[in-house]
Short mmCIF file of C-alpha atoms in Angstrom, two decimals:
data_model
loop_
_atom_site.label_atom_id
_atom_site.label_comp_id
_atom_site.label_asym_id
_atom_site.label_seq_id
_atom_site.Cartn_x
_atom_site.Cartn_y
_atom_site.Cartn_z
CA UNK A 1 18.02 -125.92 -141.56
CA UNK A 2 16.36 -123.15 -140.30
CA UNK A 3 13.81 -123.06 -136.88
CA UNK A 4 11.10 -121.26 -135.74
CA UNK A 5 11.08 -120.59 -132.34
CA UNK A 6 9.38 -118.68 -129.68
CA UNK A 7 11.57 -116.94 -126.59
CA UNK A 8 10.48 -115.40 -123.59
CA UNK A 9 11.97 -114.04 -120.29
CA UNK A 10 11.05 -115.70 -116.80
CA UNK A 11 9.32 -112.67 -116.37
CA UNK A 12 8.15 -111.97 -119.04
CA UNK A 13 4.41 -113.54 -120.35
CA UNK A 14 5.07 -111.84 -123.61
CA UNK A 15 6.37 -114.02 -126.30
CA UNK A 16 8.51 -113.24 -129.64
CA UNK A 17 8.79 -115.67 -132.46
CA UNK A 18 12.59 -115.85 -133.58
CA UNK A 19 13.73 -118.18 -136.81
CA UNK A 20 17.30 -119.21 -136.11
CA UNK A 21 20.37 -122.05 -137.35
CA UNK A 22 21.05 -123.57 -134.35
CA UNK A 23 21.52 -123.52 -130.41
CA UNK A 24 24.30 -120.65 -130.57
CA UNK A 25 22.18 -118.68 -133.00
CA UNK A 26 19.25 -118.98 -130.52
CA UNK A 27 21.56 -117.82 -128.10
CA UNK A 28 23.20 -114.69 -129.38
CA UNK A 29 19.61 -113.49 -131.08
CA UNK A 30 17.57 -114.40 -128.31
CA UNK A 31 19.60 -112.85 -126.50
CA UNK A 32 20.16 -109.22 -127.92
CA UNK A 33 16.36 -108.76 -128.31
CA UNK A 34 15.48 -109.76 -125.20
CA UNK A 35 18.01 -107.39 -123.89
CA UNK A 36 20.24 -109.99 -121.87
CA UNK A 37 23.57 -108.94 -121.46
CA UNK A 38 26.34 -112.22 -122.33
CA UNK A 39 27.21 -111.45 -118.60
CA UNK A 40 24.58 -111.74 -117.45
CA UNK A 41 22.61 -114.45 -119.59
CA UNK A 42 22.26 -118.28 -117.59
CA UNK A 43 20.81 -120.58 -119.52
CA UNK A 44 18.32 -121.55 -122.40
CA UNK A 45 15.18 -123.68 -121.14
CA UNK A 46 11.81 -125.40 -122.30
CA UNK A 47 8.93 -124.42 -120.33
CA UNK A 48 8.95 -127.38 -118.46
CA UNK A 49 12.51 -126.73 -117.42
CA UNK A 50 14.93 -128.42 -119.21
CA UNK A 51 17.70 -126.95 -119.67
CA UNK A 52 18.84 -127.00 -123.58
CA UNK A 53 22.57 -127.61 -123.21
CA UNK A 54 23.43 -129.26 -126.61
CA UNK A 55 22.59 -128.70 -130.35
CA UNK A 56 21.42 -131.85 -130.73
CA UNK A 57 18.68 -131.96 -128.04
CA UNK A 58 17.67 -128.86 -129.34
CA UNK A 59 17.35 -129.75 -133.51
CA UNK A 60 15.63 -132.30 -131.88
CA UNK A 61 12.43 -130.27 -130.54
CA UNK A 62 10.07 -129.64 -132.81
CA UNK A 63 9.73 -125.72 -134.80
CA UNK A 64 7.03 -123.11 -132.58
CA UNK A 65 8.95 -124.68 -128.99
CA UNK A 66 8.85 -121.90 -126.34
CA UNK A 67 12.07 -121.33 -124.79
CA UNK A 68 12.69 -119.30 -121.71
CA UNK A 69 16.16 -117.41 -121.37
CA UNK A 70 17.27 -116.76 -117.10
CA UNK A 71 19.61 -114.40 -116.43
CA UNK A 72 21.82 -115.14 -113.03
CA UNK A 73 20.51 -115.34 -109.63
CA UNK A 74 17.33 -116.08 -111.58
CA UNK A 75 15.55 -119.06 -111.04
CA UNK A 76 12.31 -121.78 -111.61
CA UNK A 77 9.58 -121.62 -108.88
CA UNK A 78 11.35 -124.82 -107.38
CA UNK A 79 10.05 -127.87 -105.97
CA UNK A 80 10.14 -125.75 -102.05
CA UNK A 81 8.17 -122.88 -103.37
CA UNK A 82 5.43 -125.19 -104.96
CA UNK A 83 5.10 -127.41 -101.33
CA UNK A 84 4.98 -124.55 -99.65
CA UNK A 85 2.01 -122.93 -101.82
CA UNK A 86 0.67 -126.73 -101.30
CA UNK A 87 1.20 -126.19 -97.47
CA UNK A 88 -0.07 -123.22 -97.58
CA UNK A 89 -3.65 -124.72 -98.83
CA UNK A 90 -4.65 -126.71 -96.10
CA UNK A 91 -3.40 -124.96 -92.98
CA UNK A 92 -5.91 -123.38 -91.08
CA UNK A 93 -6.10 -119.52 -91.08
CA UNK A 94 -4.86 -118.76 -87.59
CA UNK A 95 -2.36 -117.43 -85.93
CA UNK A 96 -0.13 -120.63 -85.60
CA UNK A 97 -0.52 -120.93 -89.24
CA UNK A 98 0.51 -117.32 -90.02
CA UNK A 99 3.85 -117.80 -87.69
CA UNK A 100 4.85 -120.99 -90.45
CA UNK A 101 4.13 -119.21 -93.47
CA UNK A 102 6.09 -116.86 -92.60
CA UNK A 103 8.87 -118.84 -90.86
CA UNK A 104 9.06 -121.12 -93.86
CA UNK A 105 9.13 -118.24 -95.86
CA UNK A 106 12.12 -117.30 -94.86
CA UNK A 107 13.51 -120.46 -94.79
CA UNK A 108 14.65 -123.30 -97.08
CA UNK A 109 16.16 -125.90 -95.16
CA UNK A 110 14.66 -128.75 -95.37
CA UNK A 111 15.34 -129.58 -91.97
CA UNK A 112 13.53 -127.13 -91.14
CA UNK A 113 10.92 -127.86 -93.92
CA UNK A 114 9.94 -130.89 -91.91
CA UNK A 115 10.31 -129.89 -88.55
CA UNK A 116 7.20 -127.22 -89.26
CA UNK A 117 5.57 -129.64 -91.49
CA UNK A 118 5.85 -132.77 -88.64
CA UNK A 119 4.17 -129.29 -86.54
CA UNK A 120 1.76 -128.23 -88.66
CA UNK A 121 0.72 -132.24 -89.75
CA UNK A 122 0.49 -133.03 -86.09
CA UNK A 123 -3.26 -131.00 -85.95
CA UNK A 124 -4.59 -132.90 -88.56
CA UNK A 125 -7.26 -135.37 -88.63
CA UNK A 126 -6.31 -138.37 -89.80
CA UNK A 127 -9.33 -140.79 -90.96
CA UNK A 128 -8.21 -144.12 -92.59
CA UNK A 129 -11.96 -144.99 -93.78
CA UNK A 130 -12.23 -145.38 -97.18
CA UNK A 131 -16.01 -144.64 -98.63
CA UNK A 132 -17.66 -140.80 -98.99
CA UNK A 133 -20.02 -141.70 -96.28
CA UNK A 134 -17.50 -142.78 -93.54
CA UNK A 135 -15.00 -139.31 -94.35
CA UNK A 136 -17.09 -137.13 -96.37
CA UNK A 137 -14.33 -133.98 -95.02
CA UNK A 138 -11.39 -136.08 -97.96
CA UNK A 139 -13.71 -135.36 -100.53
CA UNK A 140 -14.62 -131.62 -100.18
CA UNK A 141 -14.74 -129.90 -103.98
CA UNK A 142 -14.78 -133.88 -105.98
CA UNK A 143 -17.19 -135.33 -108.04
CA UNK A 144 -19.65 -136.75 -106.64
CA UNK A 145 -19.56 -139.78 -109.28
CA UNK A 146 -16.82 -140.84 -106.59
CA UNK A 147 -17.78 -142.80 -103.90
CA UNK A 148 -14.65 -143.92 -102.88
CA UNK A 149 -11.23 -142.65 -101.27
CA UNK A 150 -9.32 -145.69 -104.17
CA UNK A 151 -12.15 -144.18 -107.48
CA UNK A 152 -10.60 -140.81 -106.60
CA UNK A 153 -6.92 -142.09 -106.48
CA UNK A 154 -7.74 -144.46 -109.84
CA UNK A 155 -8.13 -141.35 -111.74
CA UNK A 156 -5.28 -139.32 -110.37
CA UNK A 157 -2.73 -142.45 -111.73
CA UNK A 158 -4.95 -142.28 -114.59
CA UNK A 159 -4.12 -138.72 -116.05
CA UNK A 160 -0.93 -139.21 -114.49
CA UNK A 161 -0.02 -141.89 -117.50
CA UNK A 162 -2.36 -140.58 -119.63
CA UNK A 163 -0.64 -136.52 -120.15
CA UNK A 164 2.27 -138.67 -121.20
CA UNK A 165 0.37 -140.20 -123.79
CA UNK A 166 -0.11 -136.74 -124.86
CA UNK A 167 2.68 -135.63 -124.30
CA UNK A 168 3.98 -137.81 -126.73
CA UNK A 169 1.24 -137.22 -129.32
CA UNK A 170 2.35 -133.89 -129.44
CA UNK A 171 6.01 -134.07 -129.42
CA UNK A 172 5.04 -135.96 -133.02
CA UNK A 173 2.92 -133.61 -134.18
CA UNK A 174 4.71 -130.74 -134.10
CA UNK A 175 7.65 -133.15 -136.36
CA UNK A 176 7.82 -132.66 -140.10
CA UNK A 177 4.86 -135.26 -142.32
CA UNK A 178 6.81 -137.74 -142.49
CA UNK A 179 8.08 -138.47 -139.15
CA UNK A 180 4.21 -138.14 -137.80
CA UNK A 181 2.84 -140.04 -140.35
CA UNK A 182 4.91 -142.91 -139.13
CA UNK A 183 4.38 -142.47 -135.51
CA UNK A 184 0.79 -142.78 -136.39
CA UNK A 185 0.41 -146.70 -136.03
CA UNK A 186 2.83 -146.57 -133.20
CA UNK A 187 1.10 -144.02 -131.49
CA UNK A 188 -1.95 -145.85 -131.60
CA UNK A 189 -0.75 -149.12 -130.48
CA UNK A 190 0.13 -147.08 -127.00
CA UNK A 191 -3.09 -145.62 -126.43
CA UNK A 192 -4.54 -148.71 -127.33
CA UNK A 193 -2.56 -151.12 -124.91
CA UNK A 194 -3.49 -148.17 -122.10
CA UNK A 195 -7.07 -148.25 -122.63
CA UNK A 196 -6.45 -152.21 -122.01
CA UNK A 197 -4.35 -152.04 -118.65
CA UNK A 198 -7.23 -148.65 -117.77
CA UNK A 199 -4.16 -146.32 -117.89
CA UNK A 200 -2.13 -148.65 -114.84
CA UNK A 201 -5.22 -147.09 -112.80
CA UNK A 202 -3.76 -149.37 -110.51
CA UNK A 203 -0.58 -147.54 -109.32
CA UNK A 204 -2.46 -145.08 -106.69
CA UNK A 205 -5.11 -147.50 -106.01
CA UNK A 206 -4.55 -148.87 -101.93
CA UNK A 207 -7.49 -152.08 -102.77
CA UNK A 208 -6.15 -153.43 -106.14
CA UNK A 209 -4.36 -157.21 -106.11
CA UNK A 210 -0.71 -156.52 -105.53
CA UNK A 211 0.14 -159.28 -108.42
CA UNK A 212 -0.91 -157.76 -111.92
CA UNK A 213 0.99 -155.39 -114.64
CA UNK A 214 1.96 -152.13 -112.67
CA UNK A 215 0.88 -152.89 -108.65
CA UNK A 216 -0.04 -150.18 -106.64
CA UNK A 217 2.71 -148.25 -104.24
CA UNK A 218 1.58 -147.77 -101.97
CA UNK A 219 0.76 -150.69 -99.62
CA UNK A 220 -3.04 -151.50 -98.45
CA UNK A 221 -3.18 -149.31 -96.04
CA UNK A 222 -2.22 -146.42 -98.60
CA UNK A 223 1.33 -145.78 -97.27
CA UNK A 224 3.67 -144.78 -100.20
CA UNK A 225 7.29 -144.48 -99.58
CA UNK A 226 9.63 -141.99 -102.42
CA UNK A 227 11.84 -144.28 -103.92
CA UNK A 228 14.56 -141.86 -104.14
CA UNK A 229 16.47 -139.75 -106.49
CA UNK A 230 16.62 -141.28 -110.09
CA UNK A 231 20.39 -142.09 -109.85
CA UNK A 232 19.81 -143.68 -105.97
CA UNK A 233 18.71 -147.47 -104.92
CA UNK A 234 15.93 -145.19 -102.11
CA UNK A 235 15.17 -142.33 -100.75
CA UNK A 236 18.06 -140.86 -98.70
CA UNK A 237 14.99 -139.07 -96.14
CA UNK A 238 12.98 -142.08 -96.10
CA UNK A 239 10.13 -139.55 -97.57
CA UNK A 240 6.22 -140.95 -96.32
CA UNK A 241 2.94 -139.88 -97.05
CA UNK A 242 -0.26 -141.75 -96.97
CA UNK A 243 -2.82 -139.68 -99.32
CA UNK A 244 -5.85 -142.24 -97.78
CA UNK A 245 -5.81 -140.97 -94.33
CA UNK A 246 -6.30 -136.92 -94.65
CA UNK A 247 -7.72 -134.21 -96.95
CA UNK A 248 -4.56 -132.38 -96.71
CA UNK A 249 -2.43 -135.61 -97.36
CA UNK A 250 -4.09 -135.82 -99.97
CA UNK A 251 -3.58 -132.35 -101.07
CA UNK A 252 0.28 -132.44 -100.74
CA UNK A 253 0.43 -136.28 -102.73
CA UNK A 254 -0.39 -134.28 -105.75
CA UNK A 255 3.18 -132.57 -105.80
CA UNK A 256 5.04 -135.84 -105.67
CA UNK A 257 5.94 -137.21 -108.70
CA UNK A 258 6.51 -140.19 -111.48
CA UNK A 259 10.22 -139.38 -112.74
CA UNK A 260 11.35 -140.54 -115.22
CA UNK A 261 14.26 -142.37 -115.06
CA UNK A 262 15.46 -142.02 -118.77
CA UNK A 263 14.50 -139.28 -119.66
CA UNK A 264 10.90 -139.03 -121.65
CA UNK A 265 10.97 -135.68 -123.38
CA UNK A 266 15.34 -135.34 -123.24
CA UNK A 267 15.69 -139.00 -125.04
CA UNK A 268 12.60 -142.03 -124.91
CA UNK A 269 10.62 -139.56 -127.51
CA UNK A 270 13.68 -138.34 -129.40
CA UNK A 271 14.77 -141.27 -129.80
CA UNK A 272 11.30 -143.57 -130.85
CA UNK A 273 11.50 -141.07 -133.18
CA UNK A 274 14.84 -141.90 -134.82
CA UNK A 275 14.32 -145.48 -134.47
CA UNK A 276 10.99 -144.49 -136.73
CA UNK A 277 13.11 -142.33 -139.39
CA UNK A 278 16.79 -144.76 -139.33
CA UNK A 279 14.45 -147.57 -139.57
CA UNK A 280 15.70 -150.46 -142.20
CA UNK A 281 13.89 -151.78 -144.90
CA UNK A 282 12.53 -155.14 -143.52
CA UNK A 283 13.02 -153.90 -139.11
CA UNK A 284 10.18 -153.13 -137.15
CA UNK A 285 10.22 -150.79 -134.10
CA UNK A 286 10.01 -152.54 -130.82
CA UNK A 287 7.36 -150.51 -128.95
CA UNK A 288 7.00 -152.85 -126.03
CA UNK A 289 9.81 -150.76 -125.50
CA UNK A 290 9.32 -147.51 -126.13
CA UNK A 291 6.24 -148.40 -124.37
CA UNK A 292 7.22 -149.90 -120.98
CA UNK A 293 10.08 -146.98 -121.26
CA UNK A 294 7.01 -144.40 -121.63
CA UNK A 295 4.80 -145.71 -118.87
CA UNK A 296 5.22 -148.25 -116.83
CA UNK A 297 7.88 -148.49 -113.35
CA UNK A 298 10.37 -150.01 -115.49
CA UNK A 299 11.28 -146.53 -116.10
CA UNK A 300 9.96 -143.97 -113.85
CA UNK A 301 9.65 -144.08 -109.78
CA UNK A 302 7.60 -141.71 -107.49
CA UNK A 303 9.30 -138.89 -105.33
CA UNK A 304 9.30 -136.93 -103.07
CA UNK A 305 9.51 -132.97 -104.69
CA UNK A 306 12.88 -132.43 -103.09
CA UNK A 307 13.89 -135.91 -104.65
CA UNK A 308 12.70 -135.15 -108.63
CA UNK A 309 15.66 -134.38 -109.80
CA UNK A 310 14.78 -131.82 -113.27
CA UNK A 311 18.41 -131.64 -114.15
CA UNK A 312 20.07 -133.99 -116.56
CA UNK A 313 19.72 -137.33 -115.90
CA UNK A 314 23.79 -138.06 -116.43
CA UNK A 315 24.17 -141.47 -117.55
CA UNK A 316 20.51 -143.02 -118.54
CA UNK A 317 19.96 -143.21 -122.32
CA UNK A 318 18.26 -145.88 -124.20
CA UNK A 319 19.03 -149.14 -125.15
CA UNK A 320 19.65 -148.65 -129.45
CA UNK A 321 20.19 -152.46 -129.29
CA UNK A 322 16.22 -152.92 -128.08
CA UNK A 323 15.20 -150.06 -130.35
CA UNK A 324 14.21 -152.65 -133.33
CA UNK A 325 12.71 -156.37 -132.61
CA UNK A 326 15.59 -159.41 -133.83
CA UNK A 327 14.10 -161.17 -136.26
#
């Protein structure tokens, strides 16, 4: 079965339509259309930087997916670049800031980066007070409806969890009509459960109770700790951050991620689709299992950008024994 796709180069904004039968066909015809020589070709990626490494995964992707063709020596703007851009946004514009910026742009060494961060952040004023009235600088640019820092952080957590629901909806919307129809009820169950739990806004809320469906990932003071790369028990760099303590740290916190251990787009959603389409008469899909994989800390870790591994999470797959409810 042929699939309609869109392709582009890393630097090109123009997308070109193409219809292919499999991943091999996509690579062959895509390189020809984009004028990439075989020896210069590096790989095919989705726009979220997920590499498409096998035909099985390619076939699971919806029609009209946009694929980015990379050549050797090309790299997506990396986590270091993202962090640098964010750090630049919170530095005061003075001679020392210009020196730091120049230094960072010419160094990608983690040790250098942390030394510079320590130097920059030493000049930041911190204020761990909770309300807008007691720390107005922290609330610069934020909606007036937010009166406390915890309210802002709850909103940030809700936005992140809600984005995972949006991803699931988009995934099934782009499948065939039969699959999309089968998914309607489950997606509604997901949404109802999330609404009931306020989209787990407690995850970033230092004032939330420590006992609940999803306890906060920070302590009462607002300190968050990186939980390490997906396949490691702890963070080897001991990353910590308190976004409540200053506007600068709050901005930098936006570069931290909730990283799904069993990958959301590569594993969980395709396997939910497989469970829906292959179930036998009398079988009931275990929606709670897939819900926990998509939306809870059972399957994601809070990580600093350095610990966010965007490659294939080797060996991390769903448990087929839990796809369906036991009789």
